[in-house]
Amino acid sequence: MKSEHRHDLQTNDLGKLMVQAEPFVEKYGAKILGGIGALLVLLIVLIIWNSQKTSAQSEAWTRLAAAGSTEDFENVAEDFAGTPVANWALIHAAESHLQSGIRSSFTDRSAGDRELKDVKEQFQKLLDSSSTPPEIRERALFGMARVEETTSNGDLKTATELYQKLINEFPESIFRQLAEQRVKPVEGEKVAALDEEGTKEFYKWFHEQNPKPGDRQRPGFNMPMPGMAPQGAAPQGSAPAGGAGTPGLPELPALPSLPGLPEPLTSEEGKASEGTPAAPEKTEAPKAEGKPAPEAGKAPAEQPKTEQPKTEAPKPEPAPEKKP
């Protein structure tokens, strides 16, 4: 009896609730169904968008792996801007430009300077972005330090600061040893490589050079090193020592003469002998085998005369007698 009574009470309560909810459903039922439908549509859109995003990321990584030139890396960085793939593509493009720009500085200074300027902007873009991951940021710092060192006019302060910043921010970086070699003295040295006066003088001299593509094909082209005049000429105000073609070299000692050998020609004698043809060498007549050479002071022995057979001249025939 108690269970039946309890079931009747629950049934009555459910009926009362449905009766009370009926006006609410009639008033807000359409809105509730619309909200449920919107949630379903949003869920479907999220699933499709996530699928497309995964597909786009897969395509981006595939294109990055297939990139083989600086232009390919730049295209990937532009097509997938704002993604992690774009940052990796940009660092690859910047490092490729850096190598090319350094090589061009030796053969085409204007082209090399333009390329290194673009590289500096790419590295700076990665350093300024908050989305750049640490493994890319340390490579950008090292690349920027190399750009500052390469384009320096002898003042290496900025390059030194960037190398030091890399060491401080990334103590476990793969570039730490290379950076320390530039800003810390090696064993047995008191001054770091970038603090040496010779390093500063070299970069100052290199900054003043302006090689062009045609210079390499011109005979005798040679970029003068610090302390030398162009084309190996003697500096102004000083006379070349050791000869016209060897400025600054000491006079070489003369070679000793050996018995039986002719004396070496001097430069003046050699020039004078260039225009005169050499005299023909005398050839000795071959000696007859088996006959000793005649001694000096004695007349040569007379050769034995061979008698020639005498031939009689033909006698003239007698003239015929004339008859009376």
Short mmCIF file of C-alpha atoms in Angstrom, two decimals:
data_model
loop_
_atom_site.label_atom_id
_atom_site.label_comp_id
_atom_site.label_asym_id
_atom_site.label_seq_id
_atom_site.Cartn_x
_atom_site.Cartn_y
_atom_site.Cartn_z
CA MET A 1 0.00 0.00 0.00
CA LYS A 2 2.76 2.40 0.86
CA SER A 3 4.59 1.87 -2.48
CA GLU A 4 1.42 2.40 -4.49
CA HIS A 5 0.68 5.53 -2.56
CA ARG A 6 4.21 6.78 -3.11
CA HIS A 7 3.91 6.11 -6.91
CA ASP A 8 0.65 8.02 -7.02
CA LEU A 9 2.26 11.00 -5.32
CA GLN A 10 5.18 11.04 -7.79
CA THR A 11 2.79 10.82 -10.71
CA ASN A 12 0.78 13.69 -9.34
CA ASP A 13 3.96 15.77 -8.85
CA LEU A 14 5.13 15.11 -12.44
CA GLY A 15 1.76 16.03 -13.75
CA LYS A 16 1.73 19.21 -11.76
CA LEU A 17 5.23 20.10 -13.06
CA MET A 18 4.21 19.54 -16.65
CA VAL A 19 1.16 21.62 -16.16
CA GLN A 20 3.23 24.42 -14.69
CA ALA A 21 5.94 24.18 -17.42
CA GLU A 22 3.48 24.18 -20.29
CA PRO A 23 3.11 27.98 -20.38
CA PHE A 24 6.88 28.38 -20.19
CA VAL A 25 7.44 25.97 -23.06
CA GLU A 26 4.80 27.67 -25.14
CA LYS A 27 6.45 31.04 -24.51
CA TYR A 28 10.19 30.14 -24.81
CA GLY A 29 10.22 26.81 -26.60
CA ALA A 30 11.15 28.22 -30.02
CA LYS A 31 14.05 30.17 -28.59
CA ILE A 32 15.36 27.13 -26.76
CA LEU A 33 15.26 25.03 -29.92
CA GLY A 34 17.01 27.82 -31.86
CA GLY A 35 19.79 27.99 -29.28
CA ILE A 36 20.31 24.22 -29.42
CA GLY A 37 20.47 24.39 -33.23
CA ALA A 38 23.01 27.24 -33.10
CA LEU A 39 25.21 25.27 -30.74
CA LEU A 40 25.13 22.30 -33.11
CA VAL A 41 26.05 24.50 -36.07
CA LEU A 42 28.91 26.11 -34.11
CA LEU A 43 30.19 22.70 -33.13
CA ILE A 44 30.19 21.58 -36.76
CA VAL A 45 32.02 24.78 -37.86
CA LEU A 46 34.69 24.26 -35.19
CA ILE A 47 35.27 20.71 -36.35
CA ILE A 48 35.64 21.80 -39.99
CA TRP A 49 37.90 24.75 -39.11
CA ASN A 50 40.15 22.56 -36.97
CA SER A 51 40.39 20.07 -39.81
CA GLN A 52 41.33 22.79 -42.30
CA LYS A 53 43.84 24.28 -39.88
CA THR A 54 45.51 20.93 -39.44
CA SER A 55 45.61 20.51 -43.20
CA ALA A 56 47.10 24.02 -43.67
CA GLN A 57 49.77 23.39 -41.05
CA SER A 58 50.60 20.11 -42.70
CA GLU A 59 50.95 21.88 -46.05
CA ALA A 60 53.11 24.63 -44.48
CA TRP A 61 55.54 22.17 -42.91
CA THR A 62 55.67 20.21 -46.14
CA ARG A 63 56.56 23.32 -48.15
CA LEU A 64 59.16 24.33 -45.59
CA ALA A 65 60.80 20.93 -45.81
CA ALA A 66 60.81 21.11 -49.62
CA ALA A 67 62.23 24.67 -49.79
CA GLY A 68 65.64 24.72 -51.43
CA SER A 69 66.40 28.39 -52.03
CA THR A 70 66.17 31.72 -50.27
CA GLU A 71 63.18 32.70 -52.39
CA ASP A 72 61.35 29.50 -51.40
CA PHE A 73 61.81 30.26 -47.71
CA GLU A 74 60.58 33.82 -48.18
CA ASN A 75 57.47 32.60 -50.01
CA VAL A 76 56.65 30.19 -47.19
CA ALA A 77 57.10 32.95 -44.62
CA GLU A 78 54.76 35.23 -46.59
CA ASP A 79 52.08 32.61 -47.38
CA PHE A 80 51.85 31.34 -43.79
CA ALA A 81 52.45 34.57 -41.87
CA GLY A 82 51.63 34.42 -38.17
CA THR A 83 52.33 30.70 -37.84
CA PRO A 84 55.33 28.91 -36.30
CA VAL A 85 56.25 27.76 -39.79
CA ALA A 86 56.63 31.37 -40.92
CA ASN A 87 59.18 32.07 -38.17
CA TRP A 88 61.27 29.06 -39.17
CA ALA A 89 61.08 29.99 -42.84
CA LEU A 90 62.14 33.57 -42.07
CA ILE A 91 65.19 32.53 -40.03
CA HIS A 92 66.27 30.17 -42.82
CA ALA A 93 65.87 32.94 -45.40
CA ALA A 94 67.82 35.43 -43.26
CA GLU A 95 70.72 33.02 -42.68
CA SER A 96 70.87 32.23 -46.40
CA HIS A 97 70.95 35.96 -47.24
CA LEU A 98 73.71 36.47 -44.66
CA GLN A 99 76.01 33.93 -46.30
CA SER A 100 75.32 35.31 -49.77
CA GLY A 101 75.82 38.91 -48.63
CA ILE A 102 79.19 38.16 -47.04
CA ARG A 103 80.40 36.47 -50.24
CA SER A 104 79.19 39.37 -52.38
CA SER A 105 81.09 41.86 -50.21
CA PHE A 106 84.34 40.54 -51.70
CA THR A 107 83.26 40.82 -55.35
CA ASP A 108 80.35 43.28 -55.55
CA ARG A 109 80.25 45.60 -52.56
CA SER A 110 77.05 47.46 -53.50
CA ALA A 111 75.09 44.21 -53.96
CA GLY A 112 76.53 42.79 -50.75
CA ASP A 113 75.58 45.89 -48.76
CA ARG A 114 71.99 45.76 -50.04
CA GLU A 115 71.65 42.11 -49.14
CA LEU A 116 73.12 42.57 -45.67
CA LYS A 117 70.75 45.47 -45.07
CA ASP A 118 67.76 43.24 -45.86
CA VAL A 119 69.20 40.53 -43.61
CA LYS A 120 69.45 42.97 -40.72
CA GLU A 121 65.75 43.84 -41.09
CA GLN A 122 64.74 40.16 -41.11
CA PHE A 123 66.75 39.37 -37.98
CA GLN A 124 65.36 42.46 -36.24
CA LYS A 125 61.80 41.43 -37.12
CA LEU A 126 62.31 38.08 -35.41
CA LEU A 127 63.92 39.68 -32.36
CA ASP A 128 61.07 42.20 -31.96
CA SER A 129 58.27 39.61 -32.26
CA SER A 130 56.91 38.22 -28.99
CA SER A 131 55.85 35.01 -30.75
CA THR A 132 59.40 34.09 -31.75
CA PRO A 133 60.37 30.87 -29.94
CA PRO A 134 63.67 30.78 -27.99
CA GLU A 135 65.39 28.40 -30.42
CA ILE A 136 64.80 30.89 -33.25
CA ARG A 137 65.62 33.94 -31.16
CA GLU A 138 69.12 32.68 -30.31
CA ARG A 139 69.84 32.09 -34.00
CA ALA A 140 68.58 35.60 -34.81
CA LEU A 141 70.85 37.09 -32.12
CA PHE A 142 73.89 35.28 -33.48
CA GLY A 143 73.03 36.30 -37.04
CA MET A 144 72.57 39.94 -36.06
CA ALA A 145 75.95 39.93 -34.32
CA ARG A 146 77.60 38.59 -37.48
CA VAL A 147 75.93 41.29 -39.59
CA GLU A 148 77.18 44.02 -37.26
CA GLU A 149 80.69 42.59 -37.33
CA THR A 150 80.77 42.21 -41.14
CA THR A 151 79.48 45.72 -41.86
CA SER A 152 81.60 47.38 -39.17
CA ASN A 153 83.86 50.29 -40.05
CA GLY A 154 86.27 49.38 -37.27
CA ASP A 155 83.90 50.10 -34.37
CA LEU A 156 82.95 46.62 -33.10
CA LYS A 157 81.12 47.70 -29.95
CA THR A 158 77.63 46.76 -31.19
CA ALA A 159 78.77 43.34 -32.40
CA THR A 160 80.47 42.68 -29.05
CA GLU A 161 77.29 43.59 -27.14
CA LEU A 162 75.18 41.24 -29.26
CA TYR A 163 77.60 38.34 -28.79
CA GLN A 164 77.61 38.98 -25.05
CA LYS A 165 73.80 39.17 -24.99
CA LEU A 166 73.60 35.78 -26.68
CA ILE A 167 75.93 34.28 -24.05
CA ASN A 168 73.89 35.74 -21.18
CA GLU A 169 70.41 34.89 -22.46
CA PHE A 170 71.24 31.44 -23.83
CA PRO A 171 74.05 29.91 -21.75
CA GLU A 172 73.33 26.48 -23.29
CA SER A 173 73.19 27.76 -26.87
CA ILE A 174 74.99 25.87 -29.63
CA PHE A 175 76.45 29.25 -30.66
CA ARG A 176 77.90 30.02 -27.22
CA GLN A 177 81.41 28.76 -28.04
CA LEU A 178 81.53 30.72 -31.30
CA ALA A 179 80.37 33.88 -29.52
CA GLU A 180 82.94 33.46 -26.73
CA GLN A 181 85.71 33.15 -29.30
CA ARG A 182 84.87 36.69 -30.46
CA VAL A 183 84.45 38.48 -27.11
CA LYS A 184 86.61 36.51 -24.66
CA PRO A 185 90.40 36.07 -24.78
CA VAL A 186 91.49 32.58 -25.74
CA GLU A 187 94.01 30.69 -23.68
CA GLY A 188 97.36 32.43 -23.75
CA GLU A 189 95.94 35.75 -24.99
CA LYS A 190 95.17 38.87 -22.96
CA VAL A 191 92.75 40.53 -25.41
CA ALA A 192 89.62 39.17 -27.10
CA ALA A 193 89.56 38.83 -30.89
CA LEU A 194 87.23 41.81 -31.44
CA ASP A 195 89.23 43.99 -29.05
CA GLU A 196 92.53 43.55 -30.88
CA GLU A 197 93.79 46.59 -32.77
CA GLY A 198 94.64 44.44 -35.78
CA THR A 199 91.02 43.26 -36.02
CA LYS A 200 89.71 46.82 -35.85
CA GLU A 201 92.19 48.01 -38.48
CA PHE A 202 91.22 45.17 -40.79
CA TYR A 203 87.49 45.93 -40.63
CA LYS A 204 88.18 49.63 -41.09
CA TRP A 205 90.24 48.86 -44.21
CA PHE A 206 87.70 46.34 -45.51
CA HIS A 207 84.88 48.86 -45.06
CA GLU A 208 86.71 51.34 -47.30
CA GLN A 209 87.07 48.89 -50.19
CA ASN A 210 84.62 48.95 -53.09
CA PRO A 211 85.17 45.86 -55.28
CA LYS A 212 83.04 45.55 -58.41
CA PRO A 213 82.15 42.52 -60.55
CA GLY A 214 84.45 43.58 -63.40
CA ASP A 215 87.49 43.91 -61.16
CA ARG A 216 88.06 40.16 -61.00
CA GLN A 217 88.42 39.89 -64.78
CA ARG A 218 90.83 42.84 -65.04
CA PRO A 219 94.47 41.64 -65.25
CA GLY A 220 96.50 42.46 -62.18
CA PHE A 221 93.50 43.25 -59.95
CA ASN A 222 94.27 42.75 -56.30
CA MET A 223 92.59 44.35 -53.29
CA PRO A 224 95.41 46.08 -51.36
CA MET A 225 95.85 44.86 -47.83
CA PRO A 226 96.24 47.31 -44.94
CA GLY A 227 99.56 49.17 -45.13
CA MET A 228 100.01 48.53 -48.86
CA ALA A 229 99.39 50.82 -51.80
CA PRO A 230 97.10 49.67 -54.63
CA GLN A 231 98.55 47.32 -57.23
CA GLY A 232 101.67 46.74 -55.09
CA ALA A 233 103.02 50.29 -55.63
CA ALA A 234 105.22 51.90 -53.02
CA PRO A 235 103.50 54.27 -50.57
CA GLN A 236 103.75 57.93 -51.33
CA GLY A 237 106.92 59.58 -50.08
CA SER A 238 108.95 56.36 -49.92
CA ALA A 239 111.25 54.82 -52.49
CA PRO A 240 110.91 51.09 -53.14
CA ALA A 241 113.76 49.06 -51.75
CA GLY A 242 115.08 45.89 -53.30
CA GLY A 243 114.09 46.60 -56.87
CA ALA A 244 111.21 48.14 -58.79
CA GLY A 245 108.90 45.15 -58.50
CA THR A 246 109.44 44.35 -54.82
CA PRO A 247 108.65 47.37 -52.65
CA GLY A 248 109.89 47.10 -49.10
CA LEU A 249 111.98 43.93 -49.61
CA PRO A 250 115.74 43.89 -48.80
CA GLU A 251 118.36 43.44 -51.47
CA LEU A 252 119.07 39.77 -52.04
CA PRO A 253 122.73 38.63 -51.74
CA ALA A 254 124.56 37.74 -54.95
CA LEU A 255 125.00 34.07 -55.77
CA PRO A 256 128.60 32.76 -55.65
CA SER A 257 130.17 31.92 -58.99
CA LEU A 258 131.06 28.29 -59.58
CA PRO A 259 134.13 27.21 -61.57
CA GLY A 260 133.33 26.21 -65.09
CA LEU A 261 129.98 28.06 -65.17
CA PRO A 262 129.34 31.41 -66.83
CA GLU A 263 128.66 34.42 -64.64
CA PRO A 264 124.95 35.18 -64.16
CA LEU A 265 123.60 38.02 -66.19
CA THR A 266 122.46 41.18 -64.50
CA SER A 267 119.04 42.64 -65.24
CA GLU A 268 120.59 45.25 -67.61
CA GLU A 269 122.63 42.65 -69.47
CA GLY A 270 119.63 40.37 -69.69
CA LYS A 271 117.51 43.12 -71.20
CA ALA A 272 120.24 44.00 -73.72
CA SER A 273 120.63 40.39 -74.75
CA GLU A 274 116.91 39.93 -75.35
CA GLY A 275 117.02 41.77 -78.70
CA THR A 276 120.21 40.12 -80.07
CA PRO A 277 120.03 36.60 -81.38
CA ALA A 278 122.44 34.07 -79.92
CA ALA A 279 125.52 33.17 -82.02
CA PRO A 280 125.35 29.74 -83.56
CA GLU A 281 127.39 27.13 -81.81
CA LYS A 282 130.48 25.73 -83.57
CA THR A 283 130.34 22.08 -84.36
CA GLU A 284 133.54 20.07 -84.56
CA ALA A 285 134.22 17.92 -87.59
CA PRO A 286 134.01 14.24 -86.84
CA LYS A 287 137.43 12.60 -86.41
CA ALA A 288 138.41 9.62 -88.49
CA GLU A 289 138.39 6.45 -86.46
CA GLY A 290 141.67 4.61 -86.01
CA LYS A 291 143.88 7.61 -86.90
CA PRO A 292 145.64 9.47 -84.14
CA ALA A 293 145.42 13.21 -84.12
CA PRO A 294 148.61 14.97 -85.33
CA GLU A 295 150.82 16.33 -82.61
CA ALA A 296 151.21 20.05 -82.23
CA GLY A 297 154.27 21.51 -84.02
CA LYS A 298 154.70 18.68 -86.48
CA ALA A 299 153.65 18.72 -90.05
CA PRO A 300 151.15 16.15 -90.98
CA ALA A 301 152.58 13.07 -92.68
CA GLU A 302 152.42 12.98 -96.46
CA GLN A 303 149.78 10.78 -97.85
CA PRO A 304 151.17 7.90 -100.04
CA LYS A 305 150.73 8.58 -103.72
CA THR A 306 148.97 6.00 -105.76
CA GLU A 307 150.25 5.51 -109.31
CA GLN A 308 147.65 5.82 -111.97
CA PRO A 309 147.95 3.34 -114.92
CA LYS A 310 149.29 5.04 -118.02
CA THR A 311 147.29 4.77 -121.13
CA GLU A 312 149.01 5.09 -124.55
CA ALA A 313 147.61 7.56 -126.96
CA PRO A 314 146.32 5.96 -130.17
CA LYS A 315 148.82 6.19 -133.07
CA PRO A 316 147.63 7.88 -136.27
CA GLU A 317 147.25 5.56 -139.22
CA PRO A 318 149.69 6.25 -142.23
CA ALA A 319 148.19 8.08 -145.11
CA PRO A 320 147.69 6.01 -148.24
CA GLU A 321 150.30 6.42 -150.99
CA LYS A 322 149.22 8.21 -154.12
CA LYS A 323 149.85 6.31 -157.36
CA PRO A 324 151.13 8.16 -160.55
#
